[in-house]
Amino acid sequence: MRKIEQLKEQLLGYKNLAVAFSGGLDSSFLLSVANEVLGKNVSAFTIDSPYMARYEIDEAKEFCKEKGINHIIINAQISEQIATNPLMRCYFCKSNVFKMLIAKGRELGFENFADGTNKDDLGEFRPGLKALSELGVISPLTIFTKDEIRKFSKELGLKTHDKPSYACLLTRLPQDYKFSLDDIKIVELAETTMMSYGYKNVRARYDTKCIKIELNQKDMSKFLADENFKEIIKTLNSLGKHDIVLDLKGLRQEVLQ
């Protein structure tokens, strides 16, 4: 039995399902399959917080609209537990927002709650997984690697099949640093600026003194030779009095997960 059939069989066992939906590769795949199997008995729940990029929220809304999936947006603020970007930030964050999600879901009659954690995630430092386990959140995609999810997403015709992996904007800021909303906005604007010029897989690390741009090796060469290079740098400079640095080590896996 193919893994996607295993997934469908598992999902059929639920009367209804509330899917935590970020609009990324994993949750888009899970939501699509759940929608195919459960129809109107599945809904997407998206957390809208100051540290989520606006384009991700917009893409999540667009995805659900195209698929005709009921979409619930839950607004969340920055809690005191994560205000200094601690090492265990992801645990506190997921614990808080999933409690909100579950409470709203139960209010609407949902009994089962799922997220898009995949097999590759299990081997990484992800404190947030502990919070999900404590709250009884189901992770049906742990039988799939990230590459398998991309493969099956492409088979299903999902435009998210080649979408780069993202994480919340707090991962771009230093650990144990009391950040401001302005810090978050600078990171978001730096990344959306790069994306607007075609650099979709990008990170903008920020420590109040320096905006450090991370690109993969192929895009790094393209960026340095880009005819719009000066215009891009001018836009990045307009975000404040910061040094603009290109990290020659290239794009790294997310830190502070």
CSV table of C-alpha atoms in Angstrom, one decimal:
chain,number,residue,atom,x,y,z
A,1,MET,CA,0.0,0.0,0.0
A,2,ARG,CA,1.4,3.4,-1.0
A,3,LYS,CA,1.9,5.8,1.9
A,4,ILE,CA,-0.7,8.2,0.5
A,5,GLU,CA,-3.3,5.4,0.7
A,6,GLN,CA,-2.1,4.7,4.3
A,7,LEU,CA,-2.7,8.4,5.1
A,8,LYS,CA,-6.2,8.4,3.6
A,9,GLU,CA,-7.1,5.2,5.5
A,10,GLN,CA,-6.0,6.9,8.8
A,11,LEU,CA,-7.9,10.0,8.1
A,12,LEU,CA,-11.1,8.1,7.3
A,13,GLY,CA,-11.0,6.9,10.9
A,14,TYR,CA,-11.8,10.5,12.1
A,15,LYS,CA,-15.3,11.8,12.4
A,16,ASN,CA,-14.0,15.3,11.8
A,17,LEU,CA,-10.6,17.0,11.7
A,18,ALA,CA,-9.2,20.4,12.5
A,19,VAL,CA,-5.9,20.9,10.6
A,20,ALA,CA,-3.4,23.5,11.9
A,21,PHE,CA,-2.7,25.2,8.6
A,22,SER,CA,0.3,27.5,7.9
A,23,GLY,CA,0.0,27.4,4.1
A,24,GLY,CA,3.3,25.7,3.8
A,25,LEU,CA,4.2,22.4,2.0
A,26,ASP,CA,3.4,20.0,4.7
A,27,SER,CA,0.1,21.4,6.0
A,28,SER,CA,-1.1,22.1,2.5
A,29,PHE,CA,-0.6,18.4,1.6
A,30,LEU,CA,-2.3,17.2,4.7
A,31,LEU,CA,-5.2,19.6,4.3
A,32,SER,CA,-5.7,18.6,0.7
A,33,VAL,CA,-5.8,14.9,1.4
A,34,ALA,CA,-8.0,15.4,4.4
A,35,ASN,CA,-10.4,17.5,2.3
A,36,GLU,CA,-10.5,14.7,-0.3
A,37,VAL,CA,-11.3,12.1,2.3
A,38,LEU,CA,-13.5,14.0,4.8
A,39,GLY,CA,-14.9,16.8,2.7
A,40,LYS,CA,-17.0,19.2,4.8
A,41,ASN,CA,-15.9,17.5,8.0
A,42,VAL,CA,-12.4,19.1,7.8
A,43,SER,CA,-11.5,22.7,8.5
A,44,ALA,CA,-8.3,24.7,8.4
A,45,PHE,CA,-7.2,26.7,11.4
A,46,THR,CA,-4.5,29.3,10.9
A,47,ILE,CA,-2.8,31.3,13.6
A,48,ASP,CA,-2.3,34.9,12.7
A,49,SER,CA,0.4,36.5,15.0
A,50,PRO,CA,2.8,39.4,14.7
A,51,TYR,CA,5.7,37.0,14.0
A,52,MET,CA,4.1,35.3,11.0
A,53,ALA,CA,4.8,36.9,7.6
A,54,ARG,CA,1.8,38.5,6.0
A,55,TYR,CA,2.4,36.8,2.7
A,56,GLU,CA,2.1,33.4,4.4
A,57,ILE,CA,-1.3,34.3,5.9
A,58,ASP,CA,-2.5,35.6,2.5
A,59,GLU,CA,-1.3,32.4,0.8
A,60,ALA,CA,-3.1,30.3,3.4
A,61,LYS,CA,-6.3,32.2,2.8
A,62,GLU,CA,-5.9,31.9,-1.0
A,63,PHE,CA,-5.3,28.1,-0.8
A,64,CYS,CA,-8.5,27.5,1.2
A,65,LYS,CA,-10.5,29.7,-1.0
A,66,GLU,CA,-9.4,27.8,-4.1
A,67,LYS,CA,-10.1,24.5,-2.5
A,68,GLY,CA,-13.4,25.6,-1.0
A,69,ILE,CA,-12.2,24.6,2.5
A,70,ASN,CA,-13.6,26.2,5.6
A,71,HIS,CA,-10.9,28.4,7.0
A,72,ILE,CA,-10.8,29.8,10.6
A,73,ILE,CA,-8.2,32.5,11.5
A,74,ILE,CA,-7.2,32.8,15.1
A,75,ASN,CA,-5.4,36.0,16.2
A,76,ALA,CA,-2.6,35.5,18.7
A,77,GLN,CA,-0.4,38.0,20.4
A,78,ILE,CA,3.2,37.7,21.7
A,79,SER,CA,3.2,36.0,25.1
A,80,GLU,CA,5.6,37.0,27.9
A,81,GLN,CA,7.1,33.5,27.7
A,82,ILE,CA,8.5,34.1,24.2
A,83,ALA,CA,9.1,37.9,24.5
A,84,THR,CA,12.9,37.4,24.9
A,85,ASN,CA,13.2,34.7,22.2
A,86,PRO,CA,14.3,31.9,24.6
A,87,LEU,CA,15.8,28.6,23.4
A,88,MET,CA,12.5,26.9,24.2
A,89,ARG,CA,10.4,29.5,22.4
A,90,CYS,CA,8.9,27.1,20.0
A,91,TYR,CA,7.6,24.9,22.9
A,92,PHE,CA,5.9,27.9,24.7
A,93,CYS,CA,4.6,29.2,21.4
A,94,LYS,CA,3.0,26.0,20.2
A,95,SER,CA,1.7,25.2,23.6
A,96,ASN,CA,-0.1,28.6,23.7
A,97,VAL,CA,-1.4,28.7,20.1
A,98,PHE,CA,-2.5,25.1,20.0
A,99,LYS,CA,-4.5,25.5,23.2
A,100,MET,CA,-6.2,28.4,21.5
A,101,LEU,CA,-6.8,26.3,18.4
A,102,ILE,CA,-8.1,23.3,20.3
A,103,ALA,CA,-10.5,25.5,22.3
A,104,LYS,CA,-11.9,27.2,19.2
A,105,GLY,CA,-12.1,23.8,17.4
A,106,ARG,CA,-14.0,22.2,20.3
A,107,GLU,CA,-16.4,25.2,20.4
A,108,LEU,CA,-17.1,24.4,16.7
A,109,GLY,CA,-17.6,20.7,17.4
A,110,PHE,CA,-14.2,19.3,16.4
A,111,GLU,CA,-12.8,16.3,18.2
A,112,ASN,CA,-9.5,15.7,16.4
A,113,PHE,CA,-6.6,18.1,15.8
A,114,ALA,CA,-3.7,17.5,13.4
A,115,ASP,CA,-0.6,19.2,12.3
A,116,GLY,CA,1.9,18.7,9.4
A,117,THR,CA,4.9,17.4,11.3
A,118,ASN,CA,6.9,15.1,9.0
A,119,LYS,CA,9.4,12.3,9.4
A,120,ASP,CA,12.4,14.5,8.9
A,121,ASP,CA,11.2,16.8,11.7
A,122,LEU,CA,11.5,14.0,14.3
A,123,GLY,CA,15.2,13.9,14.0
A,124,GLU,CA,15.7,17.7,14.6
A,125,PHE,CA,15.7,19.8,17.7
A,126,ARG,CA,12.1,20.9,17.8
A,127,PRO,CA,10.8,21.7,21.3
A,128,GLY,CA,7.4,22.4,19.8
A,129,LEU,CA,6.9,18.7,19.2
A,130,LYS,CA,6.7,18.1,22.9
A,131,ALA,CA,3.9,20.6,23.2
A,132,LEU,CA,2.0,18.9,20.5
A,133,SER,CA,2.4,15.5,22.2
A,134,GLU,CA,1.2,17.0,25.5
A,135,LEU,CA,-1.9,18.3,23.9
A,136,GLY,CA,-2.8,15.2,22.0
A,137,VAL,CA,-2.3,16.7,18.5
A,138,ILE,CA,-2.2,14.1,15.7
A,139,SER,CA,0.7,14.2,13.2
A,140,PRO,CA,-0.4,11.9,10.3
A,141,LEU,CA,2.6,12.9,8.1
A,142,THR,CA,5.3,11.3,10.2
A,143,ILE,CA,5.4,8.4,7.8
A,144,PHE,CA,6.5,10.8,5.0
A,145,THR,CA,9.9,12.4,4.4
A,146,LYS,CA,9.9,16.0,3.2
A,147,ASP,CA,10.9,14.8,-0.3
A,148,GLU,CA,8.0,12.3,-0.4
A,149,ILE,CA,5.6,15.1,0.6
A,150,ARG,CA,7.0,17.2,-2.3
A,151,LYS,CA,6.6,14.2,-4.7
A,152,PHE,CA,3.0,13.4,-3.7
A,153,SER,CA,2.1,17.1,-3.6
A,154,LYS,CA,3.2,17.4,-7.2
A,155,GLU,CA,1.2,14.3,-8.1
A,156,LEU,CA,-1.9,16.0,-6.6
A,157,GLY,CA,-1.2,19.2,-8.6
A,158,LEU,CA,-0.5,21.3,-5.6
A,159,LYS,CA,1.4,24.5,-6.3
A,160,THR,CA,3.0,24.2,-2.9
A,161,HIS,CA,5.0,21.2,-4.1
A,162,ASP,CA,8.1,23.3,-4.6
A,163,LYS,CA,7.5,25.9,-1.9
A,164,PRO,CA,10.6,26.5,0.2
A,165,SER,CA,10.4,25.7,3.9
A,166,TYR,CA,9.8,28.6,6.2
A,167,ALA,CA,9.5,29.2,9.9
A,168,CYS,CA,8.2,32.1,12.0
A,169,LEU,CA,10.1,35.3,11.8
A,170,LEU,CA,11.4,35.0,15.4
A,171,THR,CA,13.9,32.4,14.1
A,172,ARG,CA,15.7,35.2,12.3
A,173,LEU,CA,16.4,37.1,15.6
A,174,PRO,CA,19.1,36.4,18.3
A,175,GLN,CA,18.3,34.0,21.1
A,176,ASP,CA,17.6,35.6,24.5
A,177,TYR,CA,17.0,38.9,22.9
A,178,LYS,CA,14.0,41.1,23.9
A,179,PHE,CA,12.8,41.9,20.4
A,180,SER,CA,10.3,44.6,19.3
A,181,LEU,CA,7.6,44.6,16.6
A,182,ASP,CA,9.9,46.9,14.6
A,183,ASP,CA,12.6,44.2,14.6
A,184,ILE,CA,10.1,41.7,13.2
A,185,LYS,CA,8.9,44.1,10.6
A,186,ILE,CA,12.5,44.8,9.4
A,187,VAL,CA,13.1,41.1,8.9
A,188,GLU,CA,9.8,40.6,7.0
A,189,LEU,CA,10.4,43.6,4.8
A,190,ALA,CA,14.0,42.5,4.0
A,191,GLU,CA,12.8,39.0,3.0
A,192,THR,CA,9.8,40.2,1.0
A,193,THR,CA,12.1,42.7,-0.8
A,194,MET,CA,14.4,39.8,-1.9
A,195,MET,CA,11.4,37.7,-2.8
A,196,SER,CA,10.0,40.4,-5.0
A,197,TYR,CA,13.1,40.2,-7.1
A,198,GLY,CA,12.8,36.4,-7.5
A,199,TYR,CA,14.8,35.1,-4.5
A,200,LYS,CA,12.1,32.9,-3.0
A,201,ASN,CA,14.4,30.8,-0.7
A,202,VAL,CA,15.9,33.5,1.5
A,203,ARG,CA,16.5,34.3,5.1
A,204,ALA,CA,17.2,37.8,6.6
A,205,ARG,CA,18.9,37.4,10.0
A,206,TYR,CA,18.8,40.6,12.1
A,207,ASP,CA,20.6,41.6,15.3
A,208,THR,CA,19.7,45.4,15.3
A,209,LYS,CA,23.2,46.3,13.8
A,210,CYS,CA,23.2,44.1,10.7
A,211,ILE,CA,20.8,42.5,8.2
A,212,LYS,CA,22.5,39.3,7.1
A,213,ILE,CA,21.1,37.8,3.9
A,214,GLU,CA,21.2,34.1,3.4
A,215,LEU,CA,20.7,32.5,-0.1
A,216,ASN,CA,21.5,29.1,-1.6
A,217,GLN,CA,24.7,29.0,-3.6
A,218,LYS,CA,23.0,29.2,-7.0
A,219,ASP,CA,21.0,32.3,-6.0
A,220,MET,CA,24.1,33.9,-4.3
A,221,SER,CA,25.9,34.0,-7.7
A,222,LYS,CA,22.7,35.3,-9.4
A,223,PHE,CA,22.3,38.0,-6.8
A,224,LEU,CA,25.8,39.4,-7.1
A,225,ALA,CA,25.4,39.7,-10.8
A,226,ASP,CA,21.8,40.9,-10.7
A,227,GLU,CA,21.1,44.0,-12.8
A,228,ASN,CA,18.9,45.2,-9.9
A,229,PHE,CA,21.6,44.7,-7.3
A,230,LYS,CA,22.0,48.4,-6.5
A,231,GLU,CA,18.3,48.9,-6.3
A,232,ILE,CA,17.8,45.9,-4.0
A,233,ILE,CA,20.6,47.2,-1.7
A,234,LYS,CA,19.1,50.7,-1.7
A,235,THR,CA,15.7,49.2,-0.6
A,236,LEU,CA,17.4,47.2,2.2
A,237,ASN,CA,19.3,50.3,3.3
A,238,SER,CA,16.0,52.2,3.5
A,239,LEU,CA,14.9,49.9,6.4
A,240,GLY,CA,17.2,51.6,8.8
A,241,LYS,CA,20.9,52.3,9.6
A,242,HIS,CA,22.1,48.8,9.4
A,243,ASP,CA,25.0,47.0,7.7
A,244,ILE,CA,23.8,44.8,4.8
A,245,VAL,CA,25.8,41.5,4.7
A,246,LEU,CA,25.6,38.5,2.4
A,247,ASP,CA,26.4,35.4,4.3
A,248,LEU,CA,29.0,33.5,2.1
A,249,LYS,CA,28.2,30.2,4.0
A,250,GLY,CA,24.8,30.3,2.3
A,251,LEU,CA,21.4,29.3,3.4
A,252,ARG,CA,21.3,27.3,6.6
A,253,GLN,CA,18.7,25.2,8.3
A,254,GLU,CA,16.5,27.1,10.7
A,255,VAL,CA,17.9,27.7,14.1
A,256,LEU,CA,16.2,28.1,17.5
A,257,GLN,CA,13.4,25.6,16.6
